Short mmCIF file of C-alpha atoms in Angstrom, two decimals:
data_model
loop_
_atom_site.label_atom_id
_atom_site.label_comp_id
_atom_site.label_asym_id
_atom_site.label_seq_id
_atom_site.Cartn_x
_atom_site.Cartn_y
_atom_site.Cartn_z
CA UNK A 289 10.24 -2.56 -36.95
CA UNK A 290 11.11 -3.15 -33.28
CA UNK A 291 14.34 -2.67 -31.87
CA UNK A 292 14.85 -6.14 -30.50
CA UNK A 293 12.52 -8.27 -33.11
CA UNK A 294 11.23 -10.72 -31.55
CA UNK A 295 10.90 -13.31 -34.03
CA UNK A 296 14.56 -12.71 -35.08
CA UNK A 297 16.21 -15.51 -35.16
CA UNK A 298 20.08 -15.02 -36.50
CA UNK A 299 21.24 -11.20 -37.30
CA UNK A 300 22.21 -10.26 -40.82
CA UNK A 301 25.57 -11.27 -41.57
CA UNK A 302 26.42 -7.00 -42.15
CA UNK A 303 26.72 -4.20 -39.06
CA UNK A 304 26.91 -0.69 -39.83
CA UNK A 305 27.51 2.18 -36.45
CA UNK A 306 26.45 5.36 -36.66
CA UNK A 307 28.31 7.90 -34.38
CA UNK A 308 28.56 11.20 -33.96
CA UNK A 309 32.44 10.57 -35.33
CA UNK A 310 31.48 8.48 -38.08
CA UNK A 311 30.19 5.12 -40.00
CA UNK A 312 31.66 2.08 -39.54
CA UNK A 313 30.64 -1.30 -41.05
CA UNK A 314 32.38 -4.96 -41.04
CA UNK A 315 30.84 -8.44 -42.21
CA UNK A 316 31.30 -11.61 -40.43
CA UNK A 317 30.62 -14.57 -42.35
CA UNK A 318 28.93 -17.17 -39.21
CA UNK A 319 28.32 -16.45 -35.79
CA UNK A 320 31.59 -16.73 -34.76
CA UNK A 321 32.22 -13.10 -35.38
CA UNK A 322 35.31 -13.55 -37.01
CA UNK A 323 35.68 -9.61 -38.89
CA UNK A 324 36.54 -10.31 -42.56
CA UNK A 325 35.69 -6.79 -43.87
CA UNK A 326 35.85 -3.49 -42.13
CA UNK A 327 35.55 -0.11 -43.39
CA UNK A 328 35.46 3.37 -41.94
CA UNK A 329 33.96 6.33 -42.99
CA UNK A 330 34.74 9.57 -41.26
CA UNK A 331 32.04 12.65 -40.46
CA UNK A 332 32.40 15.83 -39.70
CA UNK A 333 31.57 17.60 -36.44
CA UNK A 334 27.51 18.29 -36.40
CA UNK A 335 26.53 15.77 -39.24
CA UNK A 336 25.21 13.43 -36.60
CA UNK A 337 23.95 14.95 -33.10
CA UNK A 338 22.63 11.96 -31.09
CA UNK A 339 19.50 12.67 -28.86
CA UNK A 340 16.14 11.62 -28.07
CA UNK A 341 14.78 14.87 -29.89
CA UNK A 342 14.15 14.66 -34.12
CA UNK A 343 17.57 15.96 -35.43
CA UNK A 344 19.69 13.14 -35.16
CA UNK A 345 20.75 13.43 -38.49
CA UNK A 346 21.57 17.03 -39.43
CA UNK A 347 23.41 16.18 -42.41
CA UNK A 348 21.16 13.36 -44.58
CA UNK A 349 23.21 13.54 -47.44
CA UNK A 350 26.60 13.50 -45.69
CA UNK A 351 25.46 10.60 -43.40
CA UNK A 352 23.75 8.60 -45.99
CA UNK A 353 26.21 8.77 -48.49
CA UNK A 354 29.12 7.47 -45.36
CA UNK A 355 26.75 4.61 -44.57
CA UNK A 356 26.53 3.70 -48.21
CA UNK A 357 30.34 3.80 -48.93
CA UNK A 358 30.93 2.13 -45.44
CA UNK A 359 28.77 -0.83 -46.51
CA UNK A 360 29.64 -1.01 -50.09
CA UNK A 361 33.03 -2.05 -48.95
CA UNK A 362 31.71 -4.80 -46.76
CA UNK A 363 28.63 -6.36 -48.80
CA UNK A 364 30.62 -8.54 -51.00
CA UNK A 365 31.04 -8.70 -54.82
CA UNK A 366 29.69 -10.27 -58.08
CA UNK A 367 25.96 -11.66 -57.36
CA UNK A 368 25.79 -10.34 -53.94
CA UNK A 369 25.84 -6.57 -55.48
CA UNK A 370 24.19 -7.99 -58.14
CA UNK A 371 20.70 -8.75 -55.83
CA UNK A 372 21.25 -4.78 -54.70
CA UNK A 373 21.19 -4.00 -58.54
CA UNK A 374 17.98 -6.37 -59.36
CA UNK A 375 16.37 -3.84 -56.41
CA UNK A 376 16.41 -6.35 -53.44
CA UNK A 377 17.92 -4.77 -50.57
CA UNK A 378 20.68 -5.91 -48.36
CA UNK A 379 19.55 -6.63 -44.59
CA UNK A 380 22.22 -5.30 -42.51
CA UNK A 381 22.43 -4.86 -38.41
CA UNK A 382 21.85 -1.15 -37.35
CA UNK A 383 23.54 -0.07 -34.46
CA UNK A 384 22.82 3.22 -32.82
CA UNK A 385 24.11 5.90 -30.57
CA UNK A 386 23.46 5.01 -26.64
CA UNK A 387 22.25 9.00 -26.42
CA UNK A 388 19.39 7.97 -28.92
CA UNK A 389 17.80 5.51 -26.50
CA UNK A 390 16.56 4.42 -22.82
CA UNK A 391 16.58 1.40 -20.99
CA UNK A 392 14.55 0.81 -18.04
CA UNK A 393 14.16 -1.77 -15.53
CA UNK A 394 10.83 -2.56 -14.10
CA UNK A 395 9.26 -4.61 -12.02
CA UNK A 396 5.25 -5.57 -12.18
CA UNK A 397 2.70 -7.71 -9.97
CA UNK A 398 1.34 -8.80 -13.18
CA UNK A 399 1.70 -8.83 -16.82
CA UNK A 400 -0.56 -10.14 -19.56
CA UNK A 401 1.46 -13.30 -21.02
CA UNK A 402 0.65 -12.49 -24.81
CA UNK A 403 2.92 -9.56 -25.77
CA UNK A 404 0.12 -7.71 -27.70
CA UNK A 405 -1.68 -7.63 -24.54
CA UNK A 406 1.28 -7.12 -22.09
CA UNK A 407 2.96 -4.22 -24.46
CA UNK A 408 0.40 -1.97 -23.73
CA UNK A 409 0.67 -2.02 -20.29
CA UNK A 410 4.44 -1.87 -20.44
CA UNK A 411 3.90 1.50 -22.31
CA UNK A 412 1.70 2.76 -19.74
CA UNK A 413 4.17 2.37 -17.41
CA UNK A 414 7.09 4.24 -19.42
CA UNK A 415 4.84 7.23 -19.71
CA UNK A 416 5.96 7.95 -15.99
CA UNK A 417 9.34 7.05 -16.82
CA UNK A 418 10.63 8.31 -20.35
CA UNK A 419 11.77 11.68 -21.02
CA UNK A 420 9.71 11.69 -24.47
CA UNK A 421 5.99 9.91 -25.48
CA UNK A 422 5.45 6.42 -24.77
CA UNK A 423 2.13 6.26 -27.15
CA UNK A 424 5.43 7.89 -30.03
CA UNK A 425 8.04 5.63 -29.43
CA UNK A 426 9.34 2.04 -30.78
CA UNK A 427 9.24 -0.35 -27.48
CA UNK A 428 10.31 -3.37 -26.79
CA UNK A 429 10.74 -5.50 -23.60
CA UNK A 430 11.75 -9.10 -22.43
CA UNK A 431 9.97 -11.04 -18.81
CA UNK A 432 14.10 -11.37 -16.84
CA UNK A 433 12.30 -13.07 -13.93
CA UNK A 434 9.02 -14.11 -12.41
CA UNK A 435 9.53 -14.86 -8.56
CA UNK A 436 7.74 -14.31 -5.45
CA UNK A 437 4.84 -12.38 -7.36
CA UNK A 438 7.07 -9.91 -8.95
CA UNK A 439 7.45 -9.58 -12.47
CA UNK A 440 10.81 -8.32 -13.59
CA UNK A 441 11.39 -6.52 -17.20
CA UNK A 442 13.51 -4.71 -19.15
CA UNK A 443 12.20 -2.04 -21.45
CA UNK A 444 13.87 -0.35 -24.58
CA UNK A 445 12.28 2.69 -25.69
CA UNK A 446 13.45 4.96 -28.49
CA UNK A 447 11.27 7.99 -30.28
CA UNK A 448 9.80 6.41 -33.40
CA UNK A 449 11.04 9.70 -35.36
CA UNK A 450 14.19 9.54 -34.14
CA UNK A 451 14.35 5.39 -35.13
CA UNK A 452 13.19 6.33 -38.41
CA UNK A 453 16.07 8.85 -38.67
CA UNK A 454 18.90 6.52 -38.36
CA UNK A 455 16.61 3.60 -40.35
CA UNK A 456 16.38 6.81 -42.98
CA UNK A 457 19.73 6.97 -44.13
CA UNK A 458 20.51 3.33 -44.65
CA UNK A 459 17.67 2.44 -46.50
CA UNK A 460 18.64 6.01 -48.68
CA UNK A 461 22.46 4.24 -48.87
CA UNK A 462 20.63 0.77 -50.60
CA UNK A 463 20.54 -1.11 -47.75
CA UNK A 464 17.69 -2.79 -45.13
CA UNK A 465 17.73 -2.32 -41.54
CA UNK A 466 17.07 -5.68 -40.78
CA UNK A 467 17.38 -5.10 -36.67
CA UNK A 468 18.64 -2.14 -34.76
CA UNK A 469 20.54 -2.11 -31.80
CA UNK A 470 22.08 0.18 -28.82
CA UNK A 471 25.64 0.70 -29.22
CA UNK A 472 26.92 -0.50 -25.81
CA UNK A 473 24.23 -3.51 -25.68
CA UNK A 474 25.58 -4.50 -29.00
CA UNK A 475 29.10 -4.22 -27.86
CA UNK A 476 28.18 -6.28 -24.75
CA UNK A 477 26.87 -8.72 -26.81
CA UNK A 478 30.61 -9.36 -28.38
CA UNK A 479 31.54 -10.76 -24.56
CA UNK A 480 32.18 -14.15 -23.77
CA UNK A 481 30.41 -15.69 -20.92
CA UNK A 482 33.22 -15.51 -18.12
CA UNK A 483 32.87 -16.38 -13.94
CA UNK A 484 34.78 -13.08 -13.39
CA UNK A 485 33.29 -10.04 -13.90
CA UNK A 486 34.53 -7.48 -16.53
CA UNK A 487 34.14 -3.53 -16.14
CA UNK A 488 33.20 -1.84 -19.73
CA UNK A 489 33.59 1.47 -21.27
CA UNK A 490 32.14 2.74 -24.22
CA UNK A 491 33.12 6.28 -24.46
CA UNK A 492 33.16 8.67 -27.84
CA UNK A 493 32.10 12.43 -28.86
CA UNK A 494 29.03 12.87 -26.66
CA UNK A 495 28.44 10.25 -24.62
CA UNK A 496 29.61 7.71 -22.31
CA UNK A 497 28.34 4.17 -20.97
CA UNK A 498 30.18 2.52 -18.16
CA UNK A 499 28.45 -1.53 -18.14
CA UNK A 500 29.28 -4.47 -15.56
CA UNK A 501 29.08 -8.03 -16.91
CA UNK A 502 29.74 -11.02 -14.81
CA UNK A 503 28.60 -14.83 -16.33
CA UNK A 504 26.83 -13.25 -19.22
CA UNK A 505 24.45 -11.30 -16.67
CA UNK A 506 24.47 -7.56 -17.52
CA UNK A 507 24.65 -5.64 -13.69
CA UNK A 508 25.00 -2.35 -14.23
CA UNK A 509 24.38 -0.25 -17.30
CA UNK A 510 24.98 3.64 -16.98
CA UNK A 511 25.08 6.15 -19.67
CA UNK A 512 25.92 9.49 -19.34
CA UNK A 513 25.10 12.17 -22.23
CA UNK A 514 27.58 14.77 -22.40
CA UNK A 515 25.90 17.38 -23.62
CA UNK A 516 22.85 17.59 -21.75
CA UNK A 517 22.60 18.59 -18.28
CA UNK A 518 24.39 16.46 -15.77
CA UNK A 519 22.77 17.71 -12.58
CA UNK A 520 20.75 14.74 -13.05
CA UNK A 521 19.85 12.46 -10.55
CA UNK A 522 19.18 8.89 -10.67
CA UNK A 523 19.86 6.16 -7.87
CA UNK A 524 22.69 3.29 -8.69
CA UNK A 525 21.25 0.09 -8.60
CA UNK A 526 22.32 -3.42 -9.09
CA UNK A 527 20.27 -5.75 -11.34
CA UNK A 528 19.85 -9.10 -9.38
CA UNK A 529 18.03 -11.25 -12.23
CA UNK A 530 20.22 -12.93 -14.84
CA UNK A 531 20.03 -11.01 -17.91
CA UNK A 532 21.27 -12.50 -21.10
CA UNK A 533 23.02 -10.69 -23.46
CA UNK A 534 21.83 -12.97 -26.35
CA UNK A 535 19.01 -14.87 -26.29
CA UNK A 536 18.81 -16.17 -30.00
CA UNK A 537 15.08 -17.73 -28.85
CA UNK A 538 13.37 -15.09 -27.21
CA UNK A 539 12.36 -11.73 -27.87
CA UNK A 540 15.76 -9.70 -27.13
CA UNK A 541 19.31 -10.57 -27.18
CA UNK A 542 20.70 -7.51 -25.09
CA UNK A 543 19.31 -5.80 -22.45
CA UNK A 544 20.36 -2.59 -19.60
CA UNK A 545 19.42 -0.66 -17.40
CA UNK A 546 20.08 2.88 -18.39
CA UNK A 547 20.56 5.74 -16.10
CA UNK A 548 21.76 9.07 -15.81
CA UNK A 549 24.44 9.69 -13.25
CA UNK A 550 23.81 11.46 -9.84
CA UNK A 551 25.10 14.22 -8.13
CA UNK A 552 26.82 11.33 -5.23
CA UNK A 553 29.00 9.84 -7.97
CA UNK A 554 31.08 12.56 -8.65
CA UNK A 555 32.83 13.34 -5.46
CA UNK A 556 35.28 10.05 -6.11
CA UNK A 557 37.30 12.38 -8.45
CA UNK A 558 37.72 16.09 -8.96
CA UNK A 559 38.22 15.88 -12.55
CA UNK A 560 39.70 19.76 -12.97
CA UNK A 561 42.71 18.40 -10.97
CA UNK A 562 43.74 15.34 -12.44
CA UNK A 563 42.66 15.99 -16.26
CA UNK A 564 45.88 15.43 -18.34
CA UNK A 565 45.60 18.95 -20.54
CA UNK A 566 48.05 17.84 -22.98
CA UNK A 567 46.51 14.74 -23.72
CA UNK A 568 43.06 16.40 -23.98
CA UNK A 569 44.08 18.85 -25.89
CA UNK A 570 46.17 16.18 -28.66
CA UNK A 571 42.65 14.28 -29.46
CA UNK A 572 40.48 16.91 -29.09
CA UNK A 573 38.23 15.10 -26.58
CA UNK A 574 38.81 17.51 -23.72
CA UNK A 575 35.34 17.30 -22.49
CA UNK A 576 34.55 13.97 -23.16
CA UNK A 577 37.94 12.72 -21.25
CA UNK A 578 36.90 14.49 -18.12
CA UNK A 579 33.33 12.94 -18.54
CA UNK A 580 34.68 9.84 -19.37
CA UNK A 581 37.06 9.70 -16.20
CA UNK A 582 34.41 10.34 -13.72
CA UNK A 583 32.07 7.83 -15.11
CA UNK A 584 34.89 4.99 -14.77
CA UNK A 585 36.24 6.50 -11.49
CA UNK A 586 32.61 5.94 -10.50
CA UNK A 587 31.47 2.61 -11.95
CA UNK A 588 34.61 1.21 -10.59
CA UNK A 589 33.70 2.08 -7.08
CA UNK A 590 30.06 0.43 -7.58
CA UNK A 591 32.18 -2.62 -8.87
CA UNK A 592 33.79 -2.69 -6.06
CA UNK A 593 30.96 -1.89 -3.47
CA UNK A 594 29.05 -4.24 -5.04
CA UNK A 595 31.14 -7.23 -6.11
CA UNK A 596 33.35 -7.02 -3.17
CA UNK A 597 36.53 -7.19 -5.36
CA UNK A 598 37.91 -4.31 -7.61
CA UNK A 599 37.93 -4.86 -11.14
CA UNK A 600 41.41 -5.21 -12.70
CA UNK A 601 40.95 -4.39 -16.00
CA UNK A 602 38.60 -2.03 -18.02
CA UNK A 603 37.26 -2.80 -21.35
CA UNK A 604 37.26 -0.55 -23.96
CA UNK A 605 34.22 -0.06 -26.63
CA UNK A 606 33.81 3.35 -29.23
CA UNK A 607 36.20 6.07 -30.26
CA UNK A 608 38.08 6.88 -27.95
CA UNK A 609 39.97 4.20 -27.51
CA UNK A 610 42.41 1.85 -25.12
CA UNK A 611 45.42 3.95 -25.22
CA UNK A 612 44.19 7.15 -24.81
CA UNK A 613 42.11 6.50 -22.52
CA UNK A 614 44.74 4.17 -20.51
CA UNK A 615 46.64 7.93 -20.54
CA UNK A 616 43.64 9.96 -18.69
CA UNK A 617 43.02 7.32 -16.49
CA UNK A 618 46.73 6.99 -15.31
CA UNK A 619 46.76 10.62 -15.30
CA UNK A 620 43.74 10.69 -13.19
CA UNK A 621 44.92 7.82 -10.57
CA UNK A 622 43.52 5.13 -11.98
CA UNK A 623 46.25 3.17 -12.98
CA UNK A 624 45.47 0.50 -11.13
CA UNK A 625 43.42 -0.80 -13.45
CA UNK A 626 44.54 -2.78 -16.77
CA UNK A 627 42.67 -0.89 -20.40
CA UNK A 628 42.73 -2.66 -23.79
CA UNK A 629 40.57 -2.79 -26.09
CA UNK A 630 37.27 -5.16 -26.27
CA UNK A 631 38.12 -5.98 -29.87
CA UNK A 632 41.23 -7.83 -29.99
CA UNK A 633 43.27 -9.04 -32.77
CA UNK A 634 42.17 -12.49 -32.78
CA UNK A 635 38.75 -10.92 -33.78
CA UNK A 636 39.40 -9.67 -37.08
CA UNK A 637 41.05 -11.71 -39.86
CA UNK A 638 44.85 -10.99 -40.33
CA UNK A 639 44.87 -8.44 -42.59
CA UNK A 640 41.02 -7.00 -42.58
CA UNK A 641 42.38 -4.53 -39.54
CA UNK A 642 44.09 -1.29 -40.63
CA UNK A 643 44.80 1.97 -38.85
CA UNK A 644 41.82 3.45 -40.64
CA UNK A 645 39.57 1.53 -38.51
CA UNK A 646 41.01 1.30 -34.65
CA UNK A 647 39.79 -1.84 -32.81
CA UNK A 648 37.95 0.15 -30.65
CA UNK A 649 35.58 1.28 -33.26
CA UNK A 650 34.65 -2.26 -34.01
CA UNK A 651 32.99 -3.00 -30.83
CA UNK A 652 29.93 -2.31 -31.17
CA UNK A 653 29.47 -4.34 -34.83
CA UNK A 654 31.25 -7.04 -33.75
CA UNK A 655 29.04 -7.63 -31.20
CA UNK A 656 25.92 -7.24 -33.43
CA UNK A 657 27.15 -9.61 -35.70
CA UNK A 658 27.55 -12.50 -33.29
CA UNK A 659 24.56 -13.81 -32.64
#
């Protein structure tokens, strides 16, 4: 199965996340997105420990047994559990942890125009590029431009074990992974196609993505791993090709650019002064707060550097969610800029929303189910 099939034409009508945090499913019944169903299913610390190594999954039981009662809540009733009890599976959406995938941008002075010819080479080239084996992992790519004899691309790469993982435990919970997606690229996806340009955070236990959008062009995807090393260095670049974040017609719907931050970016803030202890300490988060500070703090000055105007609100995707985060970032100095949630309450059907499942969790499967 590829991560952004190409010959997929409308997703399945069921998401399901899987986070380091927990499960989360909904349903939508069109493309409109509308949330009918959600459900939430809590893990605890270490069951899921997103990576590009095999051990995504610690706890298989645990995880699968979440994802099944997650999506038994959402799949419907009478003969819709009935096809799951004559043995036909259930397609459903996968989406996946950011930490579990990369993203690349290339550029080539050729490419074969048949994909089974032009795959290979796009392999080749992520050997130089990918922190794990090309020839081992599940890639996908979509032609963004073709001008002045350069070829422009985006790749999405993700370990074939570590795929199979997350593909593992839903088919063990009675359900098909019918496509799979990033969790930030799905939550992108969940946009609607504005002039002005909109500054995104998805931020949870782990990780944190920071993502541009202006028009439905994606200009700036940057994730940021929390619990790897972050002496990593990687230059900031802006993507100048329209990229569209869902292409029901060709071979992907959402596409990034993926990269670690550098060393240069984190001299906008000094986290260790401005971190709001009490508030770290009431969720928990204290880590992922500080990370997830410097990564706006940063991505807001590349808005601004880049669009000439400074974003005045921040979107919120993942766990953490609007009002904390609006805390840390006021805290921090930041308070400039307006936070609430990507998911809002014209989204989900009155009464489908409780405060078992905060908006902010919903991001990423509302976005993979509007398509």
């Amino acid at each position: 199965m590829e991560i952004l099939p190409k010959t997929l034409g409308t997703r399945p009508r069921l998401a399901v996340e899987v986070r380091a945090e927990g499960v989360v499913a909904a349903r939508a019944e069109d493309a409109a997105a509308l949330l009918t169903t959600l459900s939430r299913v809590d893990l605890p610390d270490g069951a899921v420990a997103p990576g590009l190594k095999v051990g995504n999954i610690v706890d298989t039981f645990c995880v699968s047994a979440a994802v099944r009662k997650a999506l038994d809540v959402v799949s419907g009733r009478g003969s819709e559990r009935a096809e799951r009890g004559a043995g036909r599976l259930r397609d459903v959406t996968l989406v996946v942890p950011d930490s579990a995938v990369r993203v690349l941008f290339l550029d080539f002075d050729q490419l074969p125009s048949k994909t089974v010819e032009a795959l290979p080479v796009v392999r080749f080239r992520l050997k130089k590029l990918l922190p794990f084996d090309a020839d081992d992992a599940m890639v996908s790519y979509q032609v963004m431009s073709n001008e002045k004899g350069t070829i422009k691309l985006l790749a999405v790469a993700i370990p074939k074990a570590v795929l199979e993982e997350y593909e593992a435990v839903v088919l063990a919970a009675g359900y098909l992974p019918g496509a799979v997606l990033p969790s930030t690229l799905a939550a992108l996806a969940g946009l609607d196609e504005t002039p002005s340009p909109s500054l995104v955070v998805n931020a949870g236990l782990g990780a944190v993505t920071t993502a541009i959008v202006q028009a439905g062009t994606l200009l700036l995807h940057r994730s940021v791993d929390m619990s790897a090393n972050a002496n990593v260095s990687a230059p900031v670049s802006i993507v100048s090709t329209a990229i569209p974040l869902v292409d029901r017609e060709s071979s992907a719907q959402e596409w990034a650019q993926q990269e670690a931050l550098g060393p240069e970016g984190w001299d906008r803030i000094d986290a260790d002064d401005v971190m709001p202890v009490s508030v770290a300490r009431e969720i928990g988060m204290e880590t992922a707060a500080r990370e997830v500070v410097q990564a706006v703090s940063v991505a807001a000055a590349y808005f601004e550097d880049s669009l000439q105007t400074v974003p005045d609100q921040l979107l919120v995707a993942g766990t953490l969610g609007a009002e904390t985060l609006s805390a840390v970032m006021a805290e921090s100095g930041l308070e400039g800029l307006r936070v609430r949630e990507m998911v809002d309450a014209g989204m989900v059907q009155a009464g489908a929303v409780t405060a078992s499942v905060p908006r902010g969790w919903l991001a990423g499967v509302r976005g993979a189910l509007r398509n």
